[in-house]
């Protein structure tokens, strides 16, 4: 697994949750301890303080529990090392230039069965014009998970929302959605060229590639002349593979079709 966040401004991860139901039931303490990372018995309390020149490497099986806010130069977690964030009432803010997790390293704040209940922030600091050598893949400011690394951040599940600043029409287009109606007596490959903004069919044509190879050539020429940015709606009515040659098949494949190259006798696909 490889992921990266390369930013020119501070990146902050906020985890804020409410009460965890299991903690209210008698006899649930042992279950919570097993499911909550900050309750793992092998953890050692860690309070590195605030030192922007401190290069942190957590490896060789070290398992640390961050118990307070800290400022360091950078953090690398590898070789079986683990960093767990303590779930507590006091907020924890971790400031660093970057975090790299790889080769068996793990970073945990809560878990799927024990969401983080406190307030934890990661702030990536630094300026783009500083004389700092960037990582060849992740860049300068990042939370990078490389091969063998594990990043687990579990907070409260929140309801997604957004602002709507204008009318949303059916189908997402100003004049409504696009509708294609099948009709008999129009055998072959049917192509509609659609305007992406309005949903208007600009041009439509039918190519009877069942009857003639010339129709297959005409289809290929048509596909190659459609301007960039247009939307193509392509359908096969009844049968269209008998005289469909490789030129037309490859022209459609070049536009991104997944199945047109292998279209067979009355063998239709829901999407291309």
Coordinates of C-alpha atoms in Angstrom, one line a residue:
X1 CA 0.0 0.0 0.0
X2 CA 1.3 3.4 -0.9
X3 CA -0.4 6.7 -0.2
X4 CA 0.8 10.3 0.1
X5 CA -0.3 13.8 1.0
X6 CA 2.1 16.4 -0.4
X7 CA 1.0 19.9 0.7
X8 CA 2.3 23.4 0.8
X9 CA 0.1 24.3 3.8
X10 CA -0.4 22.7 7.2
X11 CA -2.5 19.5 7.0
X12 CA -4.7 18.7 9.9
X13 CA -6.5 15.5 10.8
X14 CA -9.2 16.0 13.4
X15 CA -10.8 13.1 15.3
X16 CA -13.6 14.1 17.6
X17 CA -16.1 11.5 18.8
X18 CA -18.7 11.1 21.5
X19 CA -19.1 8.4 24.2
X20 CA -18.3 4.8 23.3
X21 CA -21.3 2.6 24.2
X22 CA -19.2 -0.5 25.3
X23 CA -17.7 1.5 28.2
X24 CA -21.1 1.8 29.8
X25 CA -21.8 -1.9 30.2
X26 CA -20.4 -4.0 33.1
X27 CA -17.9 -6.6 32.1
X28 CA -17.0 -4.8 28.9
X29 CA -13.6 -3.5 30.2
X30 CA -11.6 -6.5 29.0
X31 CA -13.3 -6.3 25.6
X32 CA -12.5 -2.6 25.3
X33 CA -8.9 -3.1 26.3
X34 CA -8.5 -5.7 23.5
X35 CA -10.1 -3.5 20.9
X36 CA -8.8 -0.1 21.8
X37 CA -5.1 0.4 20.7
X38 CA -4.2 2.7 23.5
X39 CA -5.1 0.0 26.0
X40 CA -2.5 -2.5 24.7
X41 CA -0.4 -3.7 27.6
X42 CA 2.9 -3.5 25.8
X43 CA 2.7 0.2 25.2
X44 CA 5.3 2.6 26.8
X45 CA 4.2 6.2 27.6
X46 CA 5.9 8.7 25.3
X47 CA 6.3 12.4 25.8
X48 CA 9.0 13.8 23.4
X49 CA 8.3 17.4 24.2
X50 CA 8.9 20.2 21.6
X51 CA 12.1 20.0 19.6
X52 CA 11.9 20.8 15.9
X53 CA 15.4 19.3 15.4
X54 CA 14.4 15.9 16.8
X55 CA 14.4 13.1 14.1
X56 CA 12.2 10.3 15.5
X57 CA 12.6 6.7 14.4
X58 CA 10.3 4.2 16.0
X59 CA 11.6 0.7 15.1
X60 CA 12.9 -2.7 16.2
X61 CA 9.6 -3.6 17.9
X62 CA 9.3 -0.4 20.0
X63 CA 5.6 0.3 20.9
X64 CA 5.0 3.9 22.1
X65 CA 1.9 5.7 23.4
X66 CA 1.8 9.4 22.7
X67 CA 0.3 11.0 25.8
X68 CA 0.7 14.7 25.1
X69 CA 1.2 17.3 22.4
X70 CA 4.6 17.2 20.7
X71 CA 6.7 19.0 18.1
X72 CA 9.5 17.1 16.2
X73 CA 11.3 17.4 12.9
X74 CA 10.0 14.1 11.4
X75 CA 8.8 10.7 12.3
X76 CA 9.6 7.3 10.7
X77 CA 7.8 4.2 12.0
X78 CA 9.3 0.9 10.6
X79 CA 10.7 -2.5 11.5
X80 CA 7.7 -3.5 13.6
X81 CA 7.6 -0.2 15.5
X82 CA 4.2 1.1 16.6
X83 CA 3.0 4.6 17.6
X84 CA -0.5 4.8 19.3
X85 CA -2.3 8.0 20.2
X86 CA -3.7 8.1 23.8
X87 CA -7.5 8.6 23.9
X88 CA -8.0 11.2 26.6
X89 CA -9.9 14.4 27.5
X90 CA -6.9 16.6 26.8
X91 CA -6.3 17.4 23.1
X92 CA -3.1 16.1 21.5
X93 CA -1.5 18.1 18.7
X94 CA 1.4 16.4 16.9
X95 CA 3.5 18.9 14.8
X96 CA 6.0 17.4 12.4
X97 CA 7.4 18.0 8.9
X98 CA 6.4 14.5 7.7
X99 CA 5.5 11.0 8.8
X100 CA 6.7 7.9 7.0
X101 CA 5.3 4.5 7.9
X102 CA 6.8 1.4 6.2
X103 CA 8.3 -2.0 6.6
X104 CA 6.1 -3.3 9.4
X105 CA 5.5 0.1 11.1
X106 CA 2.1 1.1 12.4
X107 CA 0.3 4.3 13.5
X108 CA -3.0 4.0 15.4
X109 CA -5.6 6.4 16.7
X110 CA -8.6 4.4 17.7
X111 CA -9.9 1.3 15.8
X112 CA -12.9 0.2 13.9
X113 CA -14.4 -1.3 17.0
X114 CA -13.1 1.4 19.4
X115 CA -13.4 4.8 17.6
X116 CA -11.2 7.6 19.0
X117 CA -13.2 9.7 21.5
X118 CA -10.8 12.6 22.1
X119 CA -9.3 15.3 20.0
X120 CA -6.2 14.5 18.0
X121 CA -4.5 16.8 15.4
X122 CA -1.6 16.3 13.0
X123 CA -0.1 19.5 11.7
X124 CA 2.5 19.3 8.9
X125 CA 4.7 22.4 9.1
X126 CA 7.4 23.9 7.0
X127 CA 7.9 26.2 3.9
X128 CA 8.4 25.2 0.3
X129 CA 11.3 27.6 -0.1
X130 CA 13.3 26.0 2.8
X131 CA 16.5 24.2 2.0
X132 CA 15.1 20.7 2.6
X133 CA 15.7 17.7 0.5
X134 CA 12.2 16.2 -0.5
X135 CA 11.4 12.5 -0.6
X136 CA 11.6 11.3 -4.2
X137 CA 8.0 9.9 -4.0
X138 CA 6.1 11.7 -1.3
X139 CA 7.7 15.1 -1.6
X140 CA 8.1 17.5 1.4
X141 CA 5.1 17.6 3.7
X142 CA 3.3 14.3 3.8
X143 CA 1.8 11.4 5.8
X144 CA 3.3 8.6 3.7
X145 CA 2.4 4.9 3.9
X146 CA 4.9 2.8 2.0
X147 CA 5.1 -0.9 1.5
X148 CA 4.4 -2.9 4.7
X149 CA 3.1 0.2 6.6
X150 CA -0.2 0.5 8.4
X151 CA -2.1 3.7 9.2
X152 CA -5.3 3.4 11.2
X153 CA -7.3 6.6 12.1
X154 CA -10.8 5.9 13.3
X155 CA -13.0 8.7 14.6
X156 CA -16.7 9.5 14.7
X157 CA -18.8 8.7 11.7
X158 CA -20.2 12.0 10.6
X159 CA -23.1 12.7 8.2
X160 CA -21.8 14.0 4.8
X161 CA -23.1 17.3 3.6
X162 CA -22.5 20.0 1.0
X163 CA -23.8 23.4 -0.2
X164 CA -26.1 23.5 -3.2
X165 CA -25.8 27.0 -4.8
X166 CA -28.0 26.4 -7.9
X167 CA -30.7 24.2 -9.2
X168 CA -29.8 20.5 -9.7
X169 CA -31.7 19.2 -12.7
X170 CA -32.6 15.5 -13.1
X171 CA -29.6 13.7 -14.6
X172 CA -27.3 16.5 -13.6
X173 CA -27.7 18.4 -16.9
X174 CA -29.6 21.7 -17.6
X175 CA -32.1 20.0 -19.9
X176 CA -32.5 16.8 -17.9
X177 CA -30.9 13.4 -18.3
X178 CA -30.0 11.6 -21.5
X179 CA -32.4 8.8 -22.7
X180 CA -31.8 6.3 -25.4
X181 CA -34.8 4.4 -26.8
X182 CA -34.3 1.2 -28.7
X183 CA -36.4 0.7 -31.9
X184 CA -36.7 -2.1 -34.4
X185 CA -35.8 -1.6 -38.0
X186 CA -32.6 0.2 -37.2
X187 CA -30.1 -2.7 -37.2
X188 CA -26.4 -2.1 -36.5
X189 CA -24.3 0.2 -34.5
X190 CA -26.0 3.5 -33.4
X191 CA -23.9 6.4 -32.3
X192 CA -25.1 9.6 -30.6
X193 CA -22.7 12.5 -30.1
X194 CA -23.8 14.5 -27.0
X195 CA -22.9 17.9 -25.7
X196 CA -21.5 17.4 -22.1
X197 CA -23.0 20.6 -20.7
X198 CA -26.6 20.5 -22.0
X199 CA -27.1 16.8 -22.7
X200 CA -28.3 17.7 -26.2
X201 CA -27.7 15.1 -28.9
X202 CA -25.7 17.0 -31.5
X203 CA -25.5 14.3 -34.1
X204 CA -26.7 10.8 -34.5
X205 CA -26.0 8.1 -37.1
X206 CA -26.6 4.4 -37.7
X207 CA -24.0 2.0 -39.2
X208 CA -25.3 -1.3 -40.5
X209 CA -22.2 -3.3 -39.9
X210 CA -24.2 -6.5 -40.2
X211 CA -24.8 -5.8 -43.9
X212 CA -21.7 -4.2 -45.2
X213 CA -18.0 -3.7 -44.5
X214 CA -18.2 -0.3 -46.0
X215 CA -20.4 0.6 -43.1
X216 CA -17.6 -0.5 -40.7
X217 CA -15.2 1.8 -42.5
X218 CA -17.7 4.6 -42.3
X219 CA -18.1 4.0 -38.5
X220 CA -14.3 4.1 -38.0
X221 CA -14.1 7.4 -40.0
X222 CA -16.9 8.9 -37.9
X223 CA -15.4 8.0 -34.6
X224 CA -12.1 9.5 -35.6
X225 CA -13.7 12.8 -36.5
X226 CA -15.6 13.4 -33.3
X227 CA -14.1 16.5 -31.5
X228 CA -12.5 16.1 -28.1
X229 CA -14.7 16.8 -25.1
X230 CA -17.9 15.3 -26.6
X231 CA -19.7 12.4 -25.1
X232 CA -20.4 9.3 -27.2
X233 CA -23.4 7.0 -26.6
X234 CA -23.0 3.8 -28.6
X235 CA -25.5 1.0 -28.8
X236 CA -26.0 -2.2 -30.9
X237 CA -29.5 -2.8 -32.2
X238 CA -30.3 -6.4 -33.1
X239 CA -27.0 -7.4 -34.7
X240 CA -23.9 -5.5 -35.8
X241 CA -20.8 -7.8 -35.7
X242 CA -21.0 -9.7 -38.9
X243 CA -19.0 -7.2 -41.0
X244 CA -17.5 -5.2 -38.2
X245 CA -13.8 -5.2 -39.0
X246 CA -10.8 -4.5 -36.8
X247 CA -10.4 -0.9 -37.9
X248 CA -13.8 0.1 -36.4
X249 CA -13.2 -2.1 -33.3
X250 CA -9.8 -0.5 -32.6
X251 CA -11.2 3.0 -33.2
X252 CA -13.8 2.3 -30.5
X253 CA -11.2 0.7 -28.2
X254 CA -9.0 3.8 -28.6
X255 CA -11.8 5.9 -27.2
X256 CA -11.9 3.8 -24.0
X257 CA -14.3 0.9 -24.9
X258 CA -13.7 -2.2 -22.8
X259 CA -15.9 -4.7 -24.8
X260 CA -16.3 -3.4 -28.4
X261 CA -13.2 -5.2 -29.5
X262 CA -14.8 -8.6 -28.6
X263 CA -18.3 -7.9 -29.8
X264 CA -19.8 -11.1 -31.2
X265 CA -23.1 -12.2 -32.8
X266 CA -25.9 -10.7 -30.8
X267 CA -23.6 -10.5 -27.8
X268 CA -24.4 -7.1 -26.3
X269 CA -22.7 -5.5 -23.3
X270 CA -24.4 -3.1 -20.8
X271 CA -21.5 -0.5 -21.2
X272 CA -18.4 0.0 -23.3

